[in-house]
mmCIF file of C-alpha atoms in Angstrom:
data_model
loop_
_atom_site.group_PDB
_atom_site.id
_atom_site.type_symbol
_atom_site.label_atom_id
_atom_site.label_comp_id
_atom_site.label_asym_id
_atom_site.label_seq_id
_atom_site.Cartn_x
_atom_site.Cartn_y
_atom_site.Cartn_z
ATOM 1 C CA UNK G 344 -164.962 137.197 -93.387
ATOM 2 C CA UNK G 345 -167.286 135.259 -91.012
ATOM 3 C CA UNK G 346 -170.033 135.911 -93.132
ATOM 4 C CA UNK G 347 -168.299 134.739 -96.218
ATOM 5 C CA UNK G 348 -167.446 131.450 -94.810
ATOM 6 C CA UNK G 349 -171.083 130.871 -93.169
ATOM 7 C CA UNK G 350 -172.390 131.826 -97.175
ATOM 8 C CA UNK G 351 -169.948 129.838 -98.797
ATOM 9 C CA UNK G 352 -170.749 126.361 -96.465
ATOM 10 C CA UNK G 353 -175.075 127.339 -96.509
ATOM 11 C CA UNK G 354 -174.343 127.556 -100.545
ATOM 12 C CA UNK G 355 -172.419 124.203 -100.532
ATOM 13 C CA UNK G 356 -175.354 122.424 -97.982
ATOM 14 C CA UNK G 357 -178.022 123.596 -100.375
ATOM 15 C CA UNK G 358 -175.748 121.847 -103.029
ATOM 16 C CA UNK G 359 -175.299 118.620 -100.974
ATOM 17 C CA UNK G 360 -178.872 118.668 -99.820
ATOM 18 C CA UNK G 361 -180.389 119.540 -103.748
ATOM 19 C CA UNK G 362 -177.926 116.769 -105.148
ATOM 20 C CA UNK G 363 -179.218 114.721 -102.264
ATOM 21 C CA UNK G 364 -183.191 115.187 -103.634
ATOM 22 C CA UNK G 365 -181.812 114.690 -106.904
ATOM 23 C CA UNK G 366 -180.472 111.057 -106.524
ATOM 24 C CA UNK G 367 -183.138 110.276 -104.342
ATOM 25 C CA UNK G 368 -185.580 111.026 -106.996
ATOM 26 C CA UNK G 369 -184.082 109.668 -110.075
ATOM 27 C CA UNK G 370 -185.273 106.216 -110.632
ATOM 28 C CA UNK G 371 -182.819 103.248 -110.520
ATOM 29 C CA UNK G 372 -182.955 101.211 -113.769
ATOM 30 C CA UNK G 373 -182.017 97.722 -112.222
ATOM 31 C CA UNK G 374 -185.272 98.933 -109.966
ATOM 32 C CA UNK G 375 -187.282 99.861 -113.246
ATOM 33 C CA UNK G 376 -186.603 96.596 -114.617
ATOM 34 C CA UNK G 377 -186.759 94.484 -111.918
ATOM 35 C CA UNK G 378 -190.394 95.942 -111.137
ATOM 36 C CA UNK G 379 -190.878 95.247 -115.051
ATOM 37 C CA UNK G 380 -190.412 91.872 -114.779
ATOM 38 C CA UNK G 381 -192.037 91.458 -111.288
ATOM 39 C CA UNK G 382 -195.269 92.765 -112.808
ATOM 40 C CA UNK G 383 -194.924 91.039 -115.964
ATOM 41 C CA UNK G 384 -194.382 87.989 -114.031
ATOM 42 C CA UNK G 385 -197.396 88.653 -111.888
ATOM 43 C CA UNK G 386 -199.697 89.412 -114.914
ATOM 44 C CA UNK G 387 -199.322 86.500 -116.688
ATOM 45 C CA UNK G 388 -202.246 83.921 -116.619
ATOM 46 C CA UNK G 389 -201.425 80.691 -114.617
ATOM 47 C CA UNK G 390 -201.365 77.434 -116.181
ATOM 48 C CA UNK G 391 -204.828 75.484 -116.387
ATOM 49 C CA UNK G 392 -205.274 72.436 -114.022
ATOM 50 C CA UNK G 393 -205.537 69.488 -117.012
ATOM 51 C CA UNK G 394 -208.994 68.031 -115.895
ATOM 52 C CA UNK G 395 -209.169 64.601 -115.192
ATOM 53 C CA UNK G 396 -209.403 61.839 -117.778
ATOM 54 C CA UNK G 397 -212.532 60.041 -117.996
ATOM 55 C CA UNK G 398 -212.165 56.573 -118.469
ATOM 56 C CA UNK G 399 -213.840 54.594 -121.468
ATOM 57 C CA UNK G 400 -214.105 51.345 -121.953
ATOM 58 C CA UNK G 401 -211.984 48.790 -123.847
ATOM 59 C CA UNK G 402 -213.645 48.259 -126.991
ATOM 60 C CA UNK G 403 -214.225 44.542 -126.868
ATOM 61 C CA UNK G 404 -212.227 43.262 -130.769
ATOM 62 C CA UNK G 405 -215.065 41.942 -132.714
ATOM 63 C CA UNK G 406 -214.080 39.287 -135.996
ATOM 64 C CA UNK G 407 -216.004 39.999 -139.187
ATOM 65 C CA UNK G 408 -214.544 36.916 -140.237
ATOM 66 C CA UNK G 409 -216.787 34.159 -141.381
ATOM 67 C CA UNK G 410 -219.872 36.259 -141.089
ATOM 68 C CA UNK G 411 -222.529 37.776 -143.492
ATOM 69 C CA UNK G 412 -224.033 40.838 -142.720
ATOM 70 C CA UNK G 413 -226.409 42.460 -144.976
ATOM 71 C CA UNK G 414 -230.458 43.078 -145.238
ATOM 72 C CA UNK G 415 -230.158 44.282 -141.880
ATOM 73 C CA UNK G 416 -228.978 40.385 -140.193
ATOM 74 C CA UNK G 417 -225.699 38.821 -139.703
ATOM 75 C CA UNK G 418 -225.252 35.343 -139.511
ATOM 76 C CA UNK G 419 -222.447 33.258 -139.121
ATOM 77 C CA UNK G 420 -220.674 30.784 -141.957
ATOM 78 C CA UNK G 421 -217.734 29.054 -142.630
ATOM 79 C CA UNK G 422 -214.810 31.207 -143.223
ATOM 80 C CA UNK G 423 -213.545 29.196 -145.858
ATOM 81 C CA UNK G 424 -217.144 30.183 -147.678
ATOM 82 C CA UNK G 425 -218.912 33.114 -149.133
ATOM 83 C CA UNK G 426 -222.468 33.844 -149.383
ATOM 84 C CA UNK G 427 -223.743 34.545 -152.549
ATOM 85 C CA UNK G 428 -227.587 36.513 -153.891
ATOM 86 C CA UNK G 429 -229.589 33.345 -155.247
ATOM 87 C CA UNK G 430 -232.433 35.733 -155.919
ATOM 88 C CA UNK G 431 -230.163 38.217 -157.849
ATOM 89 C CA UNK G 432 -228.277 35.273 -159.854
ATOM 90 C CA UNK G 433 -232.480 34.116 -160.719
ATOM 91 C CA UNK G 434 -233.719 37.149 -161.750
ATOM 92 C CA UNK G 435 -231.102 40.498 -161.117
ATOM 93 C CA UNK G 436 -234.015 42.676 -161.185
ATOM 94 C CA UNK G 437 -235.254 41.089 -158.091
ATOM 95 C CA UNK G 438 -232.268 40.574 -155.691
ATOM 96 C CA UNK G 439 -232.714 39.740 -151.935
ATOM 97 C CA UNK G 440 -234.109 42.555 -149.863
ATOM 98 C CA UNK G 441 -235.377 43.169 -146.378
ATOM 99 C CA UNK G 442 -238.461 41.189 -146.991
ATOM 100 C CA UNK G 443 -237.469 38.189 -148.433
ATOM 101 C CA UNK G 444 -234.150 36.679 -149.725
ATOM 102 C CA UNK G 445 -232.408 33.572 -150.322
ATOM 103 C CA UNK G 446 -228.581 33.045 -150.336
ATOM 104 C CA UNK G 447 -226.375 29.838 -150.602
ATOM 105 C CA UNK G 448 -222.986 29.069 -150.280
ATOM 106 C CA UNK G 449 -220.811 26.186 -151.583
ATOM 107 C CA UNK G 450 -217.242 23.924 -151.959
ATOM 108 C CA UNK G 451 -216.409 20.813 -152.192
ATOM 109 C CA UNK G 452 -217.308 19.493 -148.825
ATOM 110 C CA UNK G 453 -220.556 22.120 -147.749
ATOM 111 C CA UNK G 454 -223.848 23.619 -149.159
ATOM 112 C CA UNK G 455 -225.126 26.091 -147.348
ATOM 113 C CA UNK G 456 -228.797 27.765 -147.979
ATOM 114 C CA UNK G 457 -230.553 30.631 -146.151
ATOM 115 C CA UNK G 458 -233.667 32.265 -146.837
ATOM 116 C CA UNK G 459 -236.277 34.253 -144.892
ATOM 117 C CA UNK G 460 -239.312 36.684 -145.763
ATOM 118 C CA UNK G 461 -241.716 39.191 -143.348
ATOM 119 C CA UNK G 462 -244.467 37.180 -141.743
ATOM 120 C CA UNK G 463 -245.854 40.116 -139.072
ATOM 121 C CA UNK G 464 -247.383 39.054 -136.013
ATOM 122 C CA UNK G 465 -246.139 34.897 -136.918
ATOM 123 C CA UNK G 466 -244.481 32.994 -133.835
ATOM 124 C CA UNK G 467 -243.964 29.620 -135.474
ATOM 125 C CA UNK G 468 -241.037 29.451 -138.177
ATOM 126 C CA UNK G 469 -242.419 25.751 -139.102
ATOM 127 C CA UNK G 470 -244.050 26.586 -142.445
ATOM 128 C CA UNK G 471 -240.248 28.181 -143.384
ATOM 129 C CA UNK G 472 -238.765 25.272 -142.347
ATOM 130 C CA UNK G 473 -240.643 22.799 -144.523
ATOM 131 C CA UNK G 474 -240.176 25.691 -147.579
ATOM 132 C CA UNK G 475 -236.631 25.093 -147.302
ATOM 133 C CA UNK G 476 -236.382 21.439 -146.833
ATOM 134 C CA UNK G 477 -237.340 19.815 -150.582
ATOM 135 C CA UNK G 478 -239.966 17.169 -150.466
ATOM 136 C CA UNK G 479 -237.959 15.614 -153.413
ATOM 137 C CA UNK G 480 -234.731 15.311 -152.058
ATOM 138 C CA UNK G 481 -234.587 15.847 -148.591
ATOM 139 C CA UNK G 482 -235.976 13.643 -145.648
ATOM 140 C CA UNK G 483 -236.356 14.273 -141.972
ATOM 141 C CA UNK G 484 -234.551 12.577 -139.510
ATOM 142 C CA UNK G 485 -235.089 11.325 -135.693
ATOM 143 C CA UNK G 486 -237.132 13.935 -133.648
ATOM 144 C CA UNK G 487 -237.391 18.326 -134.376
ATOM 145 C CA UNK G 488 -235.968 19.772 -131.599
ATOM 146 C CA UNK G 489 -237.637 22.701 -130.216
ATOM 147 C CA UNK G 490 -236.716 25.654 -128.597
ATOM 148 C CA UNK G 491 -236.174 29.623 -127.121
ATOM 149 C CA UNK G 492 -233.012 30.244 -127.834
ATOM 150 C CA UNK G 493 -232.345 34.250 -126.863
ATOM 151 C CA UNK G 494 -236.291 35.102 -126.835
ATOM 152 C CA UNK G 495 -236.451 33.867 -130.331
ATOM 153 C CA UNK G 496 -238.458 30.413 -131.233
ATOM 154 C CA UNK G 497 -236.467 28.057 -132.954
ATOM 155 C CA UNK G 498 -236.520 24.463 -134.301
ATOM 156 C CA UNK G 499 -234.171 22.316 -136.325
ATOM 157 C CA UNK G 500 -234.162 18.836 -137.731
ATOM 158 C CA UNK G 501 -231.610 16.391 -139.179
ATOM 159 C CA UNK G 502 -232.056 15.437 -143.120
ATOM 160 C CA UNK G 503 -230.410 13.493 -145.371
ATOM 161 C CA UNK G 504 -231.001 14.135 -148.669
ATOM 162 C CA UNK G 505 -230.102 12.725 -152.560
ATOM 163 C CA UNK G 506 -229.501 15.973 -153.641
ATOM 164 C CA UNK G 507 -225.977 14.968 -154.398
ATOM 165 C CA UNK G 508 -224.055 11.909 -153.686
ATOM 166 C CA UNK G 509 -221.143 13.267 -152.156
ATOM 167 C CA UNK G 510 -223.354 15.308 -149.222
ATOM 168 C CA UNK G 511 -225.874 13.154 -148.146
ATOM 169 C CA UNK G 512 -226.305 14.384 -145.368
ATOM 170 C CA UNK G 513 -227.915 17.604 -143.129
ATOM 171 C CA UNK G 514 -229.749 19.641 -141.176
ATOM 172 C CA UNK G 515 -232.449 22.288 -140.788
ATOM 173 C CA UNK G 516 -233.755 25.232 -139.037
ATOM 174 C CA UNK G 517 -236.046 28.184 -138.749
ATOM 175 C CA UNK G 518 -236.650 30.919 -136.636
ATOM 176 C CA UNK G 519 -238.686 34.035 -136.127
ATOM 177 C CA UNK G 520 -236.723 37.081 -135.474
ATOM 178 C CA UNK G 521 -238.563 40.256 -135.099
ATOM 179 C CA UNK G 522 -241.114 40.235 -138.033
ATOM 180 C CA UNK G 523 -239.329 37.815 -139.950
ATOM 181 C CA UNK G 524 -239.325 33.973 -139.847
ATOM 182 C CA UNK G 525 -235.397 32.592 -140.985
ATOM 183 C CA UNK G 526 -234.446 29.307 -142.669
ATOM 184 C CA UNK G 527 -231.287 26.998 -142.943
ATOM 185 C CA UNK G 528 -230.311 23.918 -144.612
ATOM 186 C CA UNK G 529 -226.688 22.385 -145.037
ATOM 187 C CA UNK G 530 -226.195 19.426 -146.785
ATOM 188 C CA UNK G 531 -222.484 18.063 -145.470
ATOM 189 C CA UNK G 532 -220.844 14.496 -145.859
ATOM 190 C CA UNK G 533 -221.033 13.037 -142.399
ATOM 191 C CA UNK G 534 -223.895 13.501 -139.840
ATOM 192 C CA UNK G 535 -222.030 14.961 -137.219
ATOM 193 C CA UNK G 536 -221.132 18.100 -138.782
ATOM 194 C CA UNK G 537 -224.566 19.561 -139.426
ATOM 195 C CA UNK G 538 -225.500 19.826 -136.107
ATOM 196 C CA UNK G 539 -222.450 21.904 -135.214
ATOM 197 C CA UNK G 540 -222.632 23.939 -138.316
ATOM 198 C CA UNK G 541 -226.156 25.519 -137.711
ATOM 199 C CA UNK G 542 -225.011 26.211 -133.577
ATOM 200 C CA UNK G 543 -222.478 28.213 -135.255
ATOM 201 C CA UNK G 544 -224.422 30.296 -137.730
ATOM 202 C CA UNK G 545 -226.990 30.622 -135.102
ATOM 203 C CA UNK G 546 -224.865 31.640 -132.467
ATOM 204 C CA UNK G 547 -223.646 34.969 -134.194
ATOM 205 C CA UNK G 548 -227.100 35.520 -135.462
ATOM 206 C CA UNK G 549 -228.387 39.158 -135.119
ATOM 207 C CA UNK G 550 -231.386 41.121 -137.126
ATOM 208 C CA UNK G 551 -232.601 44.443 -136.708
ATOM 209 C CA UNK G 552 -236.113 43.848 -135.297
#
């Protein structure tokens, strides 16, 4: 009987112990997953540090308003005005090009004349000047002023002229600008406004040199 009993409770501790192993063995799910997702988690790449903005500069606004640019120069005009191709209105097989041109532009109250042509190695814009100014209609006034403006030599001149009765009066000017020599000439009603008119076409004058 004794050793029935001591079978019977070894049989039922092998049981306890084997069912012990058992559960100790089997994996937990919540475990499974929660590993799952801890690796997952761990794996994934980690977010890129944005790199710093590099600051540009403010373009600066710029008004094409009231200003021709074309055979590589701009110059200002006017806004109520629009230059026009003399040279292509003379002869349209001809028009104005890079080494020589002449435009002009007109109402009621302004004329308005520019022309210019290569002269390599010149440094004095004078023989332009009297090109533009017509011996027949046009006379110089008071003294030619003279002078560097931004490393270019420049001169200008009042005129009045008889080209027509309602402007009879003007200015001129020429400078050399890379190899190029460039002429004005406005006829205008009053005196006073010539003088302003070529400081303001000069002014926003630029040529590829």
């Amino acid at each position: 009987m004794k050793k029935s009993t001591l079978l019977t409770l070894t049989f039922g501790l092998l049981l306890f112990l084997t069912a012990g192993c058992s559960r100790s063995t089997t994996p937990d799910a919540n475990t499974q997953i929660q590993q799952a997702v801890a690796a997952t988690i761990a794996a994934m790449p980690q977010p890129t540090v944005p790199p710093a903005s590099t600051p540009y500069p403010t373009p600066t606004p710029f008004s094409l308003a009231g200003l021709f640019c074309e055979y590589q120069f701009c110059i200002g005009h006017p806004i109520e005005m629009a230059f026009f191709d003399v040279s292509a209105q003379q002869n349209p097989a001809a028009p104005s090009s890079y080494g020589q041109g002449l435009l002009a532009a007109f109402n009621a109250n302004l004329f308005i004349q520019v022309m210019w042509q290569t002269a390599p190695g010149t440094s004095d814009p004078k023989f332009l000047l009297d090109t533009i100014i017509d011996s027949q209609v046009d006379i110089r006034e008071g003294t030619m002023d003279v002078m560097l403006f931004r490393n270019m030599n420049t001169m200008y001149t009042q005129i009045t002229s008889g080209a027509t009765p309602v402007l009879p009066y003007g200015g001129a000017g020429a400078w050399v600008c890379g190899d190029r020599v460039f002429a004005w000439k406005v006829y205008a009603p009053n005196a006073e406004a010539a003088r302003p008119l070529f400081d303001e076409a000069f002014d926003r004058f630029t040529c590829g040199k």
